[in-house]
Amino acid sequence: MKKSNKNLLLVIFLGIVVCLPFLLDDYWLHVAILTLFYVIMASSWNLLAGYTGQVSFAHAAFAAIGAYISGILSVQMSISPLITLLFGSVIAAIFGLGLGLLCLKMGGIYLSLTTLGFSEIVHIIIKNEYEITRGTMGLEVPNLLGFYSKTAYFYIMLLVTFIIIFFLAKLIKSDHGLKFKSVLNDELAASSIGIDTVKVRVIAFTISSAIAGFAGGLYGHYLLLITPEMSSLSQMFMILAMTIIGGMGTLSGPIAGAVFLQVLSEYIRIFGKFHLLLFGVISLLVIKFAPGGIVGLYRKITQSKTDPLKIETQSKYDY
Amino acid sequence: MSSLFVNIFNGIVIGTIYALSALGISLILGAMNVMNFAHGEFYIFGAYFSYFFSRSLGFSPLIAILLSLGLIFWIGFLVEKTLIHSTYGNLMDSLIITFILSIVLQNIALIIFGPYPKKPPSWIIGSINVLDLFYYSSQRLITFIVAVLLLILFFIVMNKTWFGKIVRAISADREVASLMGINCDKVNSFSFGFGVALAGVAGAIISPIFGVTPMGGVGIGLTSVVVVVLGGMGSFKGCVIGGLLLGIIENIGVAYISSGYRNIFGFIILILILLFRPSGLFGTTIK
Amino acid sequence: MLKKRFFSIFISLVITMLLISSISIMAQEETIKIGVVGPRTGPAAATGVAFEEGIELALDYINTTKGGILGKKVEVIFEDTGGVPEKAASAIEKLITRDKVSIVVGESHSSCALAEIEIANRYEVPFIIAEAWVDEVTSKGYKWIFRAGPCNSGVVDNIIQWIVAEDFKKIMIVAENTDWGLGIKKLSEEGLQKEGIPYNSIITAVESQEYYTELNKIIDYAPDLILAYIYGFGVHDFIAQANEVGLSPANALILEGAGPPSLWPEFWENVGEAGELECFVSAMHSKVELTEVAKRFREDYAKKFNREPTDYKSRSIYNVLLIAADAIERAGSADGEEIVKALEETELEVASGVVKFGLEPGTVKYHQWQPPMLIIQWQNREQVVVFPKEAATGELKRGK
């Protein structure tokens, strides 16, 4: 019964999401597209922070790298964005690999600081290399499809999001995923049973950078304008807040967090001044009182209905 | 030639402020194993309070600074009790929490004090001709002297007083310290208050020169982190030398490489240090 | 198990999103809606405050004094851009598609404006820019975009004319590394080159509060005029520090190229005596009233807020709201095409002069109205207009 129940929910869910362009007006469709971008960003950051315990502050910077590489190539060489998008992602992955290797010897706090430094360097370079990046003015880039259609873009974003979430889910459940988790929970123990913690970390770092670069490119070719703001710390804060509020270290957490914060910020638009403050306070409250985030809360509420053994293994919030 | 002198001299003055602020981070990191990302925000609040007391309430600069120092200490104490306390031993948690805290504090500052820059009155006006080489602001010189005095005071507190000894004992080995009957919890709240008060006082004394804005803490917070890593985590001596070094490098870099890239030099140093000498100039690696 | 939970969470979120969005569609009133975009948060939040003041005064005038337009009240919806182009694009998109405004006005960041004009043009909704100076806003030649405010090349023309008139010999350009700073720097360099006046330029980091090294470079170059294209509090630091390192008005005057920072309430607190003889570009002067509307604006402002207007951006937004209301009234409807037609025929007195948009396509003057920009000098803490000559209230002082 449970199996069919799950499938039914899955079908309803997919149905609703696929129908969104017919249910929402232009503006909400725009919000939905941006939300999907944040879903990808938060989910891939979560792979790092939530599953391998590497709190990277360079995730937004990787998205910016992907967006700028793709944007610059498509503008200056007039290559189709469909191709440059992949270039952007590959370059972001190469940077991710490089940074991951850089941090080989260090763990924890050093990685966070190095990524922070990297992110600031990217931000400053984008701002200063006016001739190439157009500085704070922003780089105007062509549309991904060559024509403007929100509906089409929504479906592209949706498809990419599904593929990435599916991939992340498979990865986390795979052999690699187990390794990730064991690195997270006890690095020493993990290395003593023969898991190459360094390799696991670097792999996770490279994968998440590639995803961020790809998402950044998609985002840029949708907004048609890329600015240094993409690599700013407040952008990074949004990704972090979404993951934490949704529930770090769970697959659905970043999705729930991204949707929640994006929709919430639309509803409190009039209180524009207080947005970041509010998100910050919510995040602090979540960490303090509901460290599992939205997903954790949901689990708590439905705990009685589910198999207690399963909860035991999943509710561990530690990184 | 005179411009080289002025650049180095200026680097030293700015560097002492960096050192003062970075000592706070280093103290908190050493004593509590907490990475305080919101340090720059305590710095701006120190400046805002001293602005408020001196400009709005008309107190003399010295009293204004002492009052804001006390206030920042107390706020730090409370923040430690409510937010930081639960993250002991988990650097990542503290990093995330203080990162969020920094965003919250920036926005509180924006709402309370508004977006305009605020500047407490100068203690002294005019400038001095230094060795017939260049003119230098008297306010900066006095700030420099005060900062040096504060640095000396800090080292006296850490080396000669009961509090300093306990903090050093905890930094060296938390478990042994608690076995010896030290109440780590109490010391922690105290150290956090003390650490952020250092940032606060740095902000308060520098604000007559640069003024303060809600987002002004980001730069100094990041710079302080760079100084701590450069000097070596946990080393107070390293903080002072790292601060001075960074101050000088930044000024020379701006003068001879590119002024648009003023803020990048610190981060390049950060990455180089982490790569080739993660323990910094004088420190030991923290796990 | 995991999947089930995950999907039901998602579904409930999606459903809430749908429900709430449908509710807000239902609320509708009979008003004429004008959208405003501008930074209410972020580093330039001061502009947001100035805009809010200007909007209040404009609405008081349009709705109370004039009794609305076309028999309806005007409603203003002010969306925050945070000074960030992506957010700005979202903001104007929201105003157009969700709030269904008839026209959008405002903006003070060039980078945001460039993002917004693309969207206004795509949705074919008229958009009058108040304070984004970058030339491309109008030189792109978009039919739906107007600007009733300064453009960089207009401001630079003004400055160069002044430089020639006052016979400055050697110019130092100091520009922050933003779109505005770098753009206006380039135009100034071209202008000076054309006039054959020697110059040098330095770029500074936008977050910088420390200018000693730059200032010592300036001392080495020994100019007699410094064009400071630094926005915000940075320029206060620049002026104060120039005095500290021994750059006095006797060696070189400073012209601040943005305007509002020299008028902010904290200016004198921050710069002290170093502010004496500083020059700045401004559309507004404390004593000179170019039109009747300017007088009305000042009186209304003083009555409402119990102080003198300082940031001229409150008046800029007031102006564009009046222009928008006038155009809608003449168009006789909220139809975009009609409004654009009416805008092109605008001849309206606002606080900074009589608005008339240029109609030469393909140039920066297309759909552009440049208000007269004054060059003002602080003399004994009084604003003295020193250029253009026809508006001057005093002579330029060089210091001794």
Coordinates of N, CA, C and O in Angstrom, one line a residue, chain C residues 27-36 55 59 62-63 68-69 72-78 95 99 101-103 321 328:
Chain C
A27 N -7.4 40.8 -5.6 CA -7.5 42.2 -5.1 C -7.2 43.2 -6.2 O -6.2 43.2 -6.7
Q28 N -8.2 44.0 -6.5 CA -8.0 45.0 -7.5 C -8.8 46.2 -7.2 O -9.9 46.2 -6.7
E29 N -8.2 47.4 -7.5 CA -8.9 48.6 -7.2 C -8.9 49.5 -8.4 O -8.0 49.4 -9.3
E30 N -9.7 50.5 -8.4 CA -9.7 51.5 -9.6 C -8.8 52.6 -9.3 O -9.1 53.7 -8.9
T31 N -7.5 52.4 -9.6 CA -6.5 53.4 -9.5 C -5.6 53.4 -10.7 O -5.6 52.4 -11.5
I32 N -4.9 54.4 -10.9 CA -3.8 54.4 -11.9 C -2.5 54.0 -11.3 O -2.1 54.7 -10.3
K33 N -2.0 53.0 -11.7 CA -0.8 52.5 -11.0 C 0.5 52.9 -11.7 O 0.7 52.7 -12.9
I34 N 1.4 53.5 -10.9 CA 2.7 53.8 -11.4 C 3.7 53.1 -10.6 O 3.7 53.1 -9.4
G35 N 4.6 52.4 -11.3 CA 5.7 51.6 -10.6 C 6.9 52.5 -10.4 O 7.2 53.3 -11.2
V36 N 7.6 52.3 -9.2 CA 8.9 53.0 -9.0 C 9.9 51.9 -8.7 O 9.6 51.0 -8.0
I55 N 8.2 60.6 -3.6 CA 7.0 60.0 -3.9 C 5.8 60.6 -3.1 O 4.8 60.9 -3.6
L59 N 2.7 62.4 -4.7 CA 1.3 61.9 -4.6 C 0.4 62.9 -3.9 O -0.8 63.1 -4.3
I62 N -0.4 65.3 -6.7 CA -1.3 64.8 -7.8 C -2.7 64.4 -7.3 O -3.7 64.8 -7.8
N63 N -2.7 63.7 -6.1 CA -4.0 63.2 -5.6 C -4.8 64.3 -4.9 O -6.0 64.3 -5.0
G68 N -6.2 63.9 -8.5 CA -6.1 62.7 -9.3 C -6.0 63.0 -10.8 O -6.0 64.2 -11.2
I69 N -5.8 61.9 -11.6 CA -5.8 62.1 -13.0 C -6.8 61.2 -13.6 O -7.1 60.1 -13.2
K72 N -9.2 59.4 -11.5 CA -8.8 58.3 -10.6 C -7.6 58.8 -9.7 O -6.9 59.7 -10.1
K73 N -7.5 58.1 -8.6 CA -6.3 58.4 -7.8 C -5.1 57.7 -8.4 O -5.2 56.6 -9.0
V74 N -3.9 58.2 -8.1 CA -2.7 57.6 -8.6 C -2.1 56.8 -7.4 O -2.1 57.2 -6.3
E75 N -1.7 55.5 -7.7 CA -1.1 54.7 -6.7 C 0.3 54.4 -7.1 O 0.5 54.0 -8.3
V76 N 1.2 54.5 -6.2 CA 2.6 54.2 -6.5 C 3.0 52.9 -5.8 O 2.8 52.7 -4.7
I77 N 3.6 52.1 -6.6 CA 4.2 50.8 -6.0 C 5.7 50.9 -6.2 O 6.2 51.0 -7.3
F78 N 6.4 50.9 -5.0 CA 7.8 51.1 -5.0 C 8.5 49.8 -4.8 O 8.4 49.3 -3.7
L95 N 6.5 44.5 -11.3 CA 5.7 45.7 -11.4 C 4.8 45.6 -12.7 O 3.6 45.9 -12.7
D99 N 1.7 43.7 -10.9 CA 0.9 44.8 -10.5 C 0.3 45.5 -11.7 O -0.6 46.4 -11.5
V101 N 1.3 47.8 -13.7 CA 1.4 49.3 -13.7 C 1.4 49.8 -15.1 O 1.7 49.1 -16.1
S102 N 0.9 51.1 -15.3 CA 0.8 51.7 -16.6 C 2.2 52.2 -17.1 O 2.4 52.3 -18.3
I103 N 3.0 52.6 -16.1 CA 4.3 53.2 -16.5 C 5.2 52.9 -15.3 O 4.7 52.8 -14.1
L321 N 7.6 61.6 -11.6 CA 6.2 61.3 -11.3 C 5.3 62.3 -11.9 O 4.2 61.9 -12.5
I328 N 0.1 60.5 -18.8 CA -1.1 59.7 -18.8 C -2.4 60.5 -19.0 O -3.3 60.1 -19.7

